[in-house]
mmCIF file of C-alpha atoms in Angstrom:
data_model
loop_
_atom_site.group_PDB
_atom_site.id
_atom_site.type_symbol
_atom_site.label_atom_id
_atom_site.label_comp_id
_atom_site.label_asym_id
_atom_site.label_seq_id
_atom_site.Cartn_x
_atom_site.Cartn_y
_atom_site.Cartn_z
ATOM 1 C CA MET U 1 -6.410 -29.115 36.370
ATOM 2 C CA GLU U 2 -7.782 -28.811 32.834
ATOM 3 C CA SER U 3 -5.970 -26.927 30.066
ATOM 4 C CA VAL U 4 -7.557 -24.007 28.215
ATOM 5 C CA ARG U 5 -8.079 -26.266 25.184
ATOM 6 C CA TYR U 6 -10.521 -28.338 27.259
ATOM 7 C CA TYR U 7 -12.907 -25.371 27.149
ATOM 8 C CA TRP U 8 -12.851 -25.123 23.344
ATOM 9 C CA HIS U 9 -15.235 -26.787 20.941
ATOM 10 C CA GLU U 10 -14.980 -26.644 17.146
ATOM 11 C CA GLY U 11 -12.934 -23.479 17.110
ATOM 12 C CA ASP U 12 -15.006 -21.598 19.699
ATOM 13 C CA TRP U 13 -15.492 -21.450 23.441
ATOM 14 C CA ASN U 14 -17.484 -24.231 25.091
ATOM 15 C CA VAL U 15 -19.809 -22.047 27.145
ATOM 16 C CA PRO U 16 -21.499 -24.845 29.178
ATOM 17 C CA ARG U 17 -18.116 -26.096 30.390
ATOM 18 C CA ILE U 18 -16.974 -22.601 31.287
ATOM 19 C CA LEU U 19 -20.181 -21.951 33.269
ATOM 20 C CA ARG U 20 -19.508 -25.020 35.420
ATOM 21 C CA ILE U 21 -16.569 -23.278 37.077
ATOM 22 C CA ILE U 22 -16.997 -19.517 36.380
ATOM 23 C CA PRO U 23 -20.019 -17.222 36.993
ATOM 24 C CA MET U 24 -21.820 -15.761 33.973
ATOM 25 C CA PRO U 25 -20.390 -12.184 34.013
ATOM 26 C CA PHE U 26 -16.804 -13.518 33.971
ATOM 27 C CA ALA U 27 -17.700 -16.222 31.443
ATOM 28 C CA GLN U 28 -19.004 -13.600 29.037
ATOM 29 C CA THR U 29 -15.726 -11.709 29.302
ATOM 30 C CA ILE U 30 -13.746 -14.874 28.552
ATOM 31 C CA CYS U 31 -15.920 -15.751 25.557
ATOM 32 C CA GLN U 32 -15.132 -12.383 23.994
ATOM 33 C CA ILE U 33 -11.470 -13.403 23.693
ATOM 34 C CA PRO U 34 -10.984 -14.772 20.150
ATOM 35 C CA ILE U 35 -9.445 -18.200 19.659
ATOM 36 C CA ALA U 36 -6.603 -18.556 17.171
ATOM 37 C CA ALA U 37 -7.093 -22.178 16.196
ATOM 38 C CA GLY U 38 -3.972 -23.904 14.900
ATOM 39 C CA GLN U 39 -1.700 -21.126 16.115
ATOM 40 C CA GLY U 40 0.934 -21.423 18.801
ATOM 41 C CA ASP U 41 0.769 -19.293 21.918
ATOM 42 C CA LYS U 42 2.295 -15.862 21.549
ATOM 43 C CA ILE U 43 2.708 -12.934 23.907
ATOM 44 C CA VAL U 44 1.097 -9.815 22.403
ATOM 45 C CA TRP U 45 2.017 -6.347 23.647
ATOM 46 C CA THR U 46 -1.298 -4.497 23.517
ATOM 47 C CA GLU U 47 0.185 -0.978 23.411
ATOM 48 C CA SER U 48 1.915 -1.221 20.027
ATOM 49 C CA SER U 49 0.580 -1.454 16.480
ATOM 50 C CA THR U 50 2.644 -4.571 15.738
ATOM 51 C CA GLY U 51 2.057 -6.509 18.956
ATOM 52 C CA ASP U 52 5.778 -6.287 19.783
ATOM 53 C CA PHE U 53 7.170 -4.580 22.871
ATOM 54 C CA SER U 54 9.103 -1.342 22.538
ATOM 55 C CA MET U 55 10.319 1.229 25.036
ATOM 56 C CA LYS U 56 8.578 3.982 23.058
ATOM 57 C CA SER U 57 5.176 2.302 23.299
ATOM 58 C CA ALA U 58 5.714 1.604 27.008
ATOM 59 C CA TRP U 59 6.562 5.257 27.617
ATOM 60 C CA GLU U 60 3.505 6.404 25.675
ATOM 61 C CA ALA U 61 1.346 4.034 27.744
ATOM 62 C CA ILE U 62 2.421 5.315 31.164
ATOM 63 C CA ARG U 63 3.128 8.996 30.573
ATOM 64 C CA GLN U 64 0.593 11.732 31.246
ATOM 65 C CA ALA U 65 0.426 13.747 28.045
ATOM 66 C CA SER U 66 -0.595 17.390 28.190
ATOM 67 C CA PRO U 67 -2.668 18.958 25.415
ATOM 68 C CA ARG U 68 -0.618 19.887 22.353
ATOM 69 C CA ARG U 69 0.357 23.572 22.344
ATOM 70 C CA GLN U 70 1.153 25.180 19.006
ATOM 71 C CA LEU U 71 3.700 27.552 20.565
ATOM 72 C CA LEU U 72 5.767 24.645 21.884
ATOM 73 C CA ALA U 73 5.379 22.790 18.583
ATOM 74 C CA ASP U 74 6.941 25.810 16.864
ATOM 75 C CA VAL U 75 9.715 26.036 19.458
ATOM 76 C CA TRP U 76 10.710 22.398 18.976
ATOM 77 C CA HIS U 77 10.257 22.422 15.202
ATOM 78 C CA ARG U 78 12.760 20.277 13.321
ATOM 79 C CA SER U 79 13.896 23.236 11.208
ATOM 80 C CA LEU U 80 15.404 24.829 14.329
ATOM 81 C CA GLN U 81 18.717 23.763 15.760
ATOM 82 C CA PRO U 82 18.431 22.213 19.240
ATOM 83 C CA THR U 83 20.458 25.124 20.647
ATOM 84 C CA ILE U 84 17.856 27.598 19.404
ATOM 85 C CA SER U 85 14.924 25.478 20.610
ATOM 86 C CA VAL U 86 16.417 25.193 24.106
ATOM 87 C CA PHE U 87 17.105 28.915 24.165
ATOM 88 C CA LEU U 88 13.554 29.813 23.126
ATOM 89 C CA TRP U 89 12.133 27.460 25.749
ATOM 90 C CA ARG U 90 14.299 29.139 28.403
ATOM 91 C CA LEU U 91 13.203 32.547 27.143
ATOM 92 C CA PHE U 92 9.502 31.704 27.513
ATOM 93 C CA GLN U 93 10.207 30.285 30.983
ATOM 94 C CA ASP U 94 12.047 33.486 32.021
ATOM 95 C CA ARG U 95 15.319 31.602 32.486
ATOM 96 C CA ILE U 96 17.622 33.933 30.489
ATOM 97 C CA PRO U 97 20.424 35.369 32.727
ATOM 98 C CA VAL U 98 20.025 39.047 31.832
ATOM 99 C CA ASP U 99 21.176 41.580 34.432
ATOM 100 C CA ALA U 100 17.714 42.193 35.878
ATOM 101 C CA ARG U 101 17.137 38.462 36.320
ATOM 102 C CA MET U 102 20.524 37.974 38.012
ATOM 103 C CA ARG U 103 19.758 40.811 40.451
ATOM 104 C CA GLN U 104 16.503 39.022 41.353
ATOM 105 C CA LYS U 105 18.663 36.037 42.261
ATOM 106 C CA GLY U 106 20.628 38.117 44.735
ATOM 107 C CA PHE U 107 23.629 39.233 42.678
ATOM 108 C CA SER U 108 24.504 42.875 43.201
ATOM 109 C CA PHE U 109 25.994 44.815 40.271
ATOM 110 C CA PRO U 110 24.981 47.729 38.058
ATOM 111 C CA SER U 111 22.792 46.873 35.088
ATOM 112 C CA LYS U 112 23.426 48.361 31.685
ATOM 113 C CA CYS U 113 22.187 47.332 28.247
ATOM 114 C CA GLN U 114 25.016 46.730 25.774
ATOM 115 C CA CYS U 115 23.506 49.067 23.176
ATOM 116 C CA CYS U 116 22.466 52.003 25.405
ATOM 117 C CA GLU U 117 22.242 53.160 29.005
ATOM 118 C CA ALA U 118 18.952 51.421 29.891
ATOM 119 C CA GLU U 119 18.594 48.583 32.398
ATOM 120 C CA GLU U 120 19.034 45.176 30.787
ATOM 121 C CA THR U 121 15.760 43.225 31.051
ATOM 122 C CA VAL U 122 14.355 40.465 28.867
ATOM 123 C CA SER U 123 11.677 42.689 27.323
ATOM 124 C CA TYR U 124 14.130 45.501 26.654
ATOM 125 C CA LEU U 125 16.811 43.244 25.184
ATOM 126 C CA PHE U 126 14.479 41.373 22.796
ATOM 127 C CA ILE U 127 11.659 43.847 22.076
ATOM 128 C CA GLU U 128 12.131 47.430 23.221
ATOM 129 C CA SER U 129 15.721 48.457 22.520
ATOM 130 C CA ALA U 130 16.461 50.580 19.447
ATOM 131 C CA ALA U 131 18.847 48.001 17.972
ATOM 132 C CA VAL U 132 16.340 45.177 18.260
ATOM 133 C CA GLN U 133 13.505 47.341 16.921
ATOM 134 C CA GLY U 134 15.639 47.855 13.838
ATOM 135 C CA VAL U 135 15.820 44.072 13.383
ATOM 136 C CA TRP U 136 12.041 43.631 13.591
ATOM 137 C CA GLN U 137 11.499 46.541 11.194
ATOM 138 C CA HIS U 138 13.958 45.046 8.699
ATOM 139 C CA PHE U 139 12.188 41.689 8.521
ATOM 140 C CA ALA U 140 8.729 43.260 8.732
ATOM 141 C CA ALA U 141 9.590 45.200 5.569
ATOM 142 C CA ILE U 142 10.389 41.910 3.810
ATOM 143 C CA PHE U 143 7.489 39.760 5.028
ATOM 144 C CA GLY U 144 4.798 42.280 5.916
ATOM 145 C CA LEU U 145 4.081 40.730 9.310
ATOM 146 C CA CYS U 146 6.489 38.076 10.490
ATOM 147 C CA LEU U 147 8.283 37.405 13.783
ATOM 148 C CA CYS U 148 11.525 35.645 13.016
ATOM 149 C CA ASP U 149 12.152 32.716 15.370
ATOM 150 C CA THR U 150 15.948 32.988 15.092
ATOM 151 C CA GLY U 151 16.113 36.648 16.072
ATOM 152 C CA SER U 152 15.966 36.078 19.824
ATOM 153 C CA LEU U 153 19.041 33.879 19.949
ATOM 154 C CA THR U 154 21.081 36.163 17.699
ATOM 155 C CA HIS U 155 20.167 39.130 19.908
ATOM 156 C CA MET U 156 21.600 37.214 22.853
ATOM 157 C CA THR U 157 24.658 36.200 20.850
ATOM 158 C CA GLN U 158 25.355 39.833 19.968
ATOM 159 C CA ARG U 159 24.754 40.883 23.562
ATOM 160 C CA ASN U 160 27.237 38.293 24.896
ATOM 161 C CA ALA U 161 29.813 39.280 22.297
ATOM 162 C CA ALA U 162 29.452 42.919 23.318
ATOM 163 C CA LYS U 163 29.518 42.252 27.045
ATOM 164 C CA TYR U 164 32.287 39.688 27.271
ATOM 165 C CA HIS U 165 34.409 40.243 24.135
ATOM 166 C CA GLY U 166 34.021 43.938 23.386
ATOM 167 C CA VAL U 167 32.334 43.370 20.000
ATOM 168 C CA PRO U 168 29.948 46.274 19.189
ATOM 169 C CA PHE U 169 26.240 45.477 19.552
ATOM 170 C CA SER U 170 24.525 46.513 16.304
ATOM 171 C CA THR U 171 21.320 46.034 14.316
ATOM 172 C CA ASP U 172 23.260 45.088 11.187
ATOM 173 C CA GLY U 173 25.188 42.429 13.091
ATOM 174 C CA ILE U 174 21.999 40.765 14.316
ATOM 175 C CA ILE U 175 20.461 40.839 10.810
ATOM 176 C CA LEU U 176 23.599 39.241 9.343
ATOM 177 C CA GLU U 177 23.464 36.505 12.000
ATOM 178 C CA VAL U 178 19.823 35.743 11.171
ATOM 179 C CA GLN U 179 20.574 35.615 7.453
ATOM 180 C CA ARG U 180 23.597 33.397 8.026
ATOM 181 C CA HIS U 181 21.497 30.983 10.054
ATOM 182 C CA LEU U 182 18.797 30.864 7.367
ATOM 183 C CA ARG U 183 21.431 30.121 4.710
ATOM 184 C CA THR U 184 22.764 27.299 6.885
ATOM 185 C CA LEU U 185 19.286 25.783 7.203
ATOM 186 C CA TYR U 186 18.735 26.128 3.454
ATOM 187 C CA ALA U 187 22.041 24.408 2.675
ATOM 188 C CA ALA U 188 21.139 21.593 5.089
ATOM 189 C CA GLN U 189 17.741 21.226 3.352
ATOM 190 C CA THR U 190 15.845 21.719 6.601
ATOM 191 C CA LEU U 191 14.361 24.993 5.380
ATOM 192 C CA MET U 192 11.396 23.696 3.389
ATOM 193 C CA ARG U 193 9.090 25.183 0.783
ATOM 194 C CA THR U 194 6.086 24.669 3.078
ATOM 195 C CA GLN U 195 7.615 27.121 5.579
ATOM 196 C CA TRP U 196 7.585 29.856 2.921
ATOM 197 C CA GLU U 197 4.097 29.372 1.489
ATOM 198 C CA GLY U 198 2.746 32.785 0.525
ATOM 199 C CA ASN U 199 6.263 34.275 0.716
ATOM 200 C CA LEU U 200 8.090 32.420 -2.062
ATOM 201 C CA HIS U 201 8.994 35.716 -3.750
ATOM 202 C CA GLN U 202 10.644 36.972 -0.549
ATOM 203 C CA ALA U 203 12.500 33.670 -0.264
ATOM 204 C CA ALA U 204 13.808 34.072 -3.810
ATOM 205 C CA VAL U 205 15.005 37.614 -3.017
ATOM 206 C CA MET U 206 17.022 36.144 -0.136
ATOM 207 C CA GLY U 207 18.458 33.505 -2.458
ATOM 208 C CA PHE U 208 16.295 30.557 -1.426
ATOM 209 C CA ILE U 209 14.956 28.798 -4.520
ATOM 210 C CA PHE U 210 12.560 25.890 -3.999
ATOM 211 C CA ARG U 211 11.550 23.359 -6.607
ATOM 212 C CA GLN U 212 8.167 24.067 -8.130
ATOM 213 C CA GLN U 213 5.566 21.536 -7.049
ATOM 214 C CA VAL U 214 4.164 19.865 -10.139
ATOM 215 C CA PRO U 215 0.649 18.456 -9.545
ATOM 216 C CA ARG U 216 0.170 14.866 -10.523
ATOM 217 C CA ALA U 217 -1.737 14.325 -13.700
ATOM 218 C CA PRO U 218 -5.230 12.873 -13.186
ATOM 219 C CA SER U 219 -5.629 9.222 -14.089
ATOM 220 C CA ILE U 220 -8.498 7.034 -15.235
ATOM 221 C CA VAL U 221 -9.494 4.133 -12.995
ATOM 222 C CA ARG U 222 -12.365 1.671 -13.231
ATOM 223 C CA TRP U 223 -13.628 -1.505 -11.620
ATOM 224 C CA HIS U 224 -12.393 -4.584 -13.486
ATOM 225 C CA ALA U 225 -14.296 -7.866 -13.488
ATOM 226 C CA PRO U 226 -12.345 -10.964 -12.400
ATOM 227 C CA SER U 227 -11.179 -13.649 -14.803
ATOM 228 C CA PRO U 228 -13.699 -16.310 -15.888
ATOM 229 C CA SER U 229 -14.534 -18.802 -13.105
ATOM 230 C CA TRP U 230 -13.163 -16.366 -10.517
ATOM 231 C CA PHE U 231 -15.096 -14.124 -8.121
ATOM 232 C CA LYS U 232 -14.187 -10.682 -6.858
ATOM 233 C CA LEU U 233 -14.804 -9.393 -3.335
ATOM 234 C CA ASN U 234 -14.622 -5.620 -2.837
ATOM 235 C CA THR U 235 -14.542 -4.582 0.806
ATOM 236 C CA ASP U 236 -14.396 -1.393 2.826
ATOM 237 C CA GLY U 237 -14.581 -0.345 6.457
ATOM 238 C CA PHE U 238 -15.560 3.027 7.837
ATOM 239 C CA SER U 239 -15.375 4.686 11.257
ATOM 240 C CA LEU U 240 -17.105 7.954 12.140
ATOM 241 C CA GLY U 241 -14.392 9.536 14.265
ATOM 242 C CA ASN U 242 -11.779 6.756 14.396
ATOM 243 C CA PRO U 243 -12.656 5.533 16.924
ATOM 244 C CA GLY U 244 -16.380 6.083 16.488
ATOM 245 C CA LEU U 245 -19.414 4.328 15.091
ATOM 246 C CA ALA U 246 -17.947 1.811 12.651
ATOM 247 C CA GLY U 247 -19.206 -0.517 9.965
ATOM 248 C CA ALA U 248 -17.821 -3.135 7.566
ATOM 249 C CA ALA U 249 -19.245 -3.971 4.168
ATOM 250 C CA GLY U 250 -18.469 -5.742 0.927
ATOM 251 C CA ILE U 251 -19.799 -7.060 -2.375
ATOM 252 C CA ILE U 252 -19.011 -10.301 -4.224
ATOM 253 C CA ARG U 253 -19.376 -10.297 -8.027
ATOM 254 C CA ASP U 254 -18.574 -12.746 -10.818
ATOM 255 C CA SER U 255 -16.702 -12.296 -14.102
ATOM 256 C CA ALA U 256 -19.827 -10.814 -15.744
ATOM 257 C CA GLY U 257 -20.161 -8.194 -12.993
ATOM 258 C CA HIS U 258 -23.291 -9.803 -11.538
ATOM 259 C CA VAL U 259 -23.745 -9.482 -7.778
ATOM 260 C CA HIS U 260 -23.891 -12.775 -5.884
ATOM 261 C CA LEU U 261 -24.225 -11.145 -2.487
ATOM 262 C CA ALA U 262 -23.466 -8.008 -0.502
ATOM 263 C CA TYR U 263 -23.202 -7.643 3.245
ATOM 264 C CA GLN U 264 -23.222 -5.061 6.006
ATOM 265 C CA PHE U 265 -21.795 -5.612 9.476
ATOM 266 C CA ALA U 266 -22.277 -3.042 12.261
ATOM 267 C CA LEU U 267 -19.408 -2.831 14.752
ATOM 268 C CA GLY U 268 -20.625 -0.284 17.274
ATOM 269 C CA THR U 269 -17.656 1.826 18.372
ATOM 270 C CA GLY U 270 -14.419 0.889 16.655
ATOM 271 C CA THR U 271 -11.426 2.051 14.649
ATOM 272 C CA SER U 272 -11.040 2.233 10.882
ATOM 273 C CA VAL U 273 -8.431 -0.576 10.929
ATOM 274 C CA LEU U 274 -10.819 -2.840 12.824
ATOM 275 C CA ALA U 275 -13.572 -2.020 10.322
ATOM 276 C CA GLU U 276 -11.332 -2.667 7.292
ATOM 277 C CA LEU U 277 -10.132 -6.050 8.577
ATOM 278 C CA THR U 278 -13.635 -7.092 9.669
ATOM 279 C CA ALA U 279 -14.923 -6.308 6.182
ATOM 280 C CA VAL U 280 -12.324 -8.619 4.623
ATOM 281 C CA TRP U 281 -12.922 -11.384 7.160
ATOM 282 C CA GLN U 282 -16.715 -11.280 6.894
ATOM 283 C CA GLY U 283 -16.595 -11.277 3.101
ATOM 284 C CA MET U 284 -14.224 -14.232 2.944
ATOM 285 C CA GLU U 285 -16.336 -16.183 5.447
ATOM 286 C CA LEU U 286 -19.424 -15.618 3.292
ATOM 287 C CA ALA U 287 -17.504 -16.594 0.154
ATOM 288 C CA LEU U 288 -16.436 -19.837 1.835
ATOM 289 C CA THR U 289 -19.989 -20.574 3.016
ATOM 290 C CA HIS U 290 -21.477 -20.010 -0.463
ATOM 291 C CA GLY U 291 -18.673 -21.705 -2.380
ATOM 292 C CA LEU U 292 -17.575 -18.522 -4.158
ATOM 293 C CA ALA U 293 -13.969 -19.434 -4.930
ATOM 294 C CA PRO U 294 -11.308 -18.873 -6.164
ATOM 295 C CA LEU U 295 -11.462 -15.288 -5.019
ATOM 296 C CA VAL U 296 -9.831 -11.931 -5.683
ATOM 297 C CA VAL U 297 -10.156 -9.515 -2.752
ATOM 298 C CA GLU U 298 -9.773 -5.770 -3.362
ATOM 299 C CA VAL U 299 -9.311 -3.249 -0.531
ATOM 300 C CA ASP U 300 -8.536 0.469 -0.647
ATOM 301 C CA ALA U 301 -6.616 0.541 2.656
ATOM 302 C CA THR U 302 -2.850 0.076 2.384
ATOM 303 C CA ILE U 303 -2.675 -0.811 6.090
ATOM 304 C CA VAL U 304 -4.617 -4.030 5.400
ATOM 305 C CA ILE U 305 -2.199 -5.064 2.658
ATOM 306 C CA SER U 306 0.767 -4.265 4.908
ATOM 307 C CA LEU U 307 -0.571 -6.268 7.854
ATOM 308 C CA LEU U 308 -1.415 -9.308 5.742
ATOM 309 C CA LYS U 309 1.884 -9.336 3.848
ATOM 310 C CA SER U 310 4.010 -8.937 6.962
ATOM 311 C CA ARG U 311 1.878 -11.403 8.929
ATOM 312 C CA ALA U 312 2.300 -8.997 11.838
ATOM 313 C CA SER U 313 0.284 -9.628 14.973
ATOM 314 C CA GLY U 314 -1.061 -6.100 14.987
ATOM 315 C CA LYS U 315 -2.894 -4.575 17.892
ATOM 316 C CA TRP U 316 -4.605 -6.945 20.290
ATOM 317 C CA GLU U 317 -8.120 -6.107 19.103
ATOM 318 C CA VAL U 318 -7.315 -6.984 15.462
ATOM 319 C CA GLN U 319 -4.616 -9.654 15.610
ATOM 320 C CA HIS U 320 -7.197 -12.481 15.668
ATOM 321 C CA LEU U 321 -8.766 -11.076 12.491
ATOM 322 C CA ILE U 322 -5.400 -11.098 10.741
ATOM 323 C CA MET U 323 -4.855 -14.757 11.608
ATOM 324 C CA ARG U 324 -8.356 -15.737 10.469
ATOM 325 C CA ILE U 325 -7.944 -13.913 7.159
ATOM 326 C CA VAL U 326 -4.606 -15.642 6.530
ATOM 327 C CA CYS U 327 -6.254 -19.042 7.093
ATOM 328 C CA LEU U 328 -9.170 -18.152 4.793
ATOM 329 C CA GLN U 329 -6.744 -17.031 2.091
ATOM 330 C CA GLN U 330 -5.435 -20.582 1.879
ATOM 331 C CA LEU U 331 -8.890 -22.178 1.865
ATOM 332 C CA LEU U 332 -10.269 -19.858 -0.820
ATOM 333 C CA VAL U 333 -7.092 -19.529 -2.899
ATOM 334 C CA ALA U 334 -7.679 -15.835 -2.314
ATOM 335 C CA ASP U 335 -5.459 -13.026 -3.581
ATOM 336 C CA VAL U 336 -5.777 -9.780 -1.586
ATOM 337 C CA GLN U 337 -4.940 -6.692 -3.648
ATOM 338 C CA TYR U 338 -4.906 -2.927 -3.228
ATOM 339 C CA VAL U 339 -7.240 -0.843 -5.385
ATOM 340 C CA PHE U 340 -7.830 2.911 -5.639
ATOM 341 C CA ARG U 341 -10.853 4.182 -3.723
ATOM 342 C CA GLU U 342 -12.428 5.427 -6.954
ATOM 343 C CA ALA U 343 -12.575 1.839 -8.229
ATOM 344 C CA ASN U 344 -14.053 0.661 -4.934
ATOM 345 C CA GLY U 345 -17.048 2.986 -4.902
ATOM 346 C CA ALA U 346 -19.740 0.386 -4.284
ATOM 347 C CA ALA U 347 -18.088 -1.021 -1.141
ATOM 348 C CA ASP U 348 -17.208 2.499 0.038
ATOM 349 C CA HIS U 349 -20.845 3.643 -0.252
ATOM 350 C CA LEU U 350 -22.121 0.554 1.548
ATOM 351 C CA ALA U 351 -19.567 0.858 4.378
ATOM 352 C CA LYS U 352 -20.461 4.495 5.090
ATOM 353 C CA GLU U 353 -24.157 3.597 5.177
ATOM 354 C CA THR U 354 -23.412 0.687 7.511
ATOM 355 C CA ALA U 355 -21.440 2.845 9.959
ATOM 356 C CA SER U 356 -24.064 5.597 9.957
ATOM 357 C CA LEU U 357 -27.162 3.415 10.321
ATOM 358 C CA GLN U 358 -25.506 0.476 12.158
ATOM 359 C CA LEU U 359 -27.010 -2.149 9.858
ATOM 360 C CA THR U 360 -26.163 -5.852 9.837
ATOM 361 C CA GLU U 361 -27.563 -7.919 6.972
ATOM 362 C CA VAL U 362 -26.760 -9.967 3.889
ATOM 363 C CA LEU U 363 -28.162 -8.665 0.609
ATOM 364 C CA HIS U 364 -28.765 -10.483 -2.660
ATOM 365 C CA HIS U 365 -29.152 -9.002 -6.118
ATOM 366 C CA ASP U 366 -32.870 -8.243 -5.849
ATOM 367 C CA ASP U 367 -32.391 -6.582 -2.435
ATOM 368 C CA ILE U 368 -30.058 -3.897 -3.804
ATOM 369 C CA THR U 369 -31.715 -0.585 -4.740
ATOM 370 C CA GLY U 370 -31.029 3.121 -4.966
ATOM 371 C CA ILE U 371 -27.549 4.625 -5.294
ATOM 372 C CA LEU U 372 -25.762 1.330 -4.703
ATOM 373 C CA ARG U 373 -27.597 -0.308 -7.587
ATOM 374 C CA GLY U 374 -26.561 2.586 -9.831
ATOM 375 C CA ILE U 375 -22.885 2.312 -8.827
ATOM 376 C CA LEU U 376 -22.903 -1.434 -9.526
ATOM 377 C CA CYS U 377 -24.485 -0.864 -12.924
ATOM 378 C CA LEU U 378 -21.793 1.677 -13.867
ATOM 379 C CA ASP U 379 -19.074 -0.727 -12.699
ATOM 380 C CA ARG U 380 -20.483 -3.544 -14.798
ATOM 381 C CA GLN U 381 -20.500 -1.305 -17.880
ATOM 382 C CA GLY U 382 -16.881 -0.298 -17.279
ATOM 383 C CA VAL U 383 -17.606 3.412 -16.814
ATOM 384 C CA PRO U 384 -14.301 5.073 -15.763
ATOM 385 C CA HIS U 385 -13.674 7.338 -12.777
ATOM 386 C CA LEU U 386 -11.255 10.275 -12.655
ATOM 387 C CA ARG U 387 -8.612 10.063 -9.957
ATOM 388 C CA ARG U 388 -6.933 13.365 -9.153
ATOM 389 C CA GLY U 389 -3.356 13.435 -7.886
#
């Protein structure tokens, strides 16, 4: 029995040897599996972003997720206490034990609302009764048109206090309970400014003061040429839809800003992370082939920097790219750095064109025309770009 290594040759699969024992369709599938030369065997969990197993990723892999519903997202919002969220969920499922509901279950007793003589039903208790109408009118006067999420639970709290402890059921009592709950959320810093957008004046009237958001001052960024005898590789990857039609691209320039080569690599359907890593890998391979070293690599995706610094395995479809880039870093004495997108305009333009047109080619200086040539000219002259925020 031969080992897997027997079917390798110079860092790639030995197709003739594989075809001796496996039919072509299966051989093609095997040859698509990348080889991590010089790396020890490692189990990779394909359902996580790091390649490591976790119960959360396993649950996400096997569960059947329903479409996201905004109503439920509001019910389980982090600004609400779990008690309120559970209560609201029970309310929407008609699981609140009002008198009418208990009679449907077979219990026999007279039904009477705690604020009047009407029958106690869910709609009457939370919408129709005079006391509750007073609550909605009070908050409507403050916000114009706003349904307060905490009102339902405080109505029930007042109702229980009236029914079981003899405390009078009143509009003012419910309003005070709502206000008390809002003050508690504000003190716990779970009541955020974003929840009051458009109603900051009303929040201030109620005593809730939020820090004014100060916009970041714009900054000037520009492409900087590498040090003498060094080369700079700017890369970018782009996916139309993530996943969607994807492309990787990059440009290698010298210390004078002259282009030595540019490249485009069509990926078909892929993710933005796959495109970003492929752009780095392809550019470094070309730099190695053409002797363009030492090398500075600039990317505008923080995820690439994070993956390379942590040496994480990453998802199965990209972990081989991470290992190849790490090996090329050592061969090229390459330093991979983050750069603002505004200073990476040439690679960004080329990547978007690559993804849209699905082009694969290597370009030299005389092949570059149009908008890309203009961007490169501005970079070489040191023309700055304005970065907002």
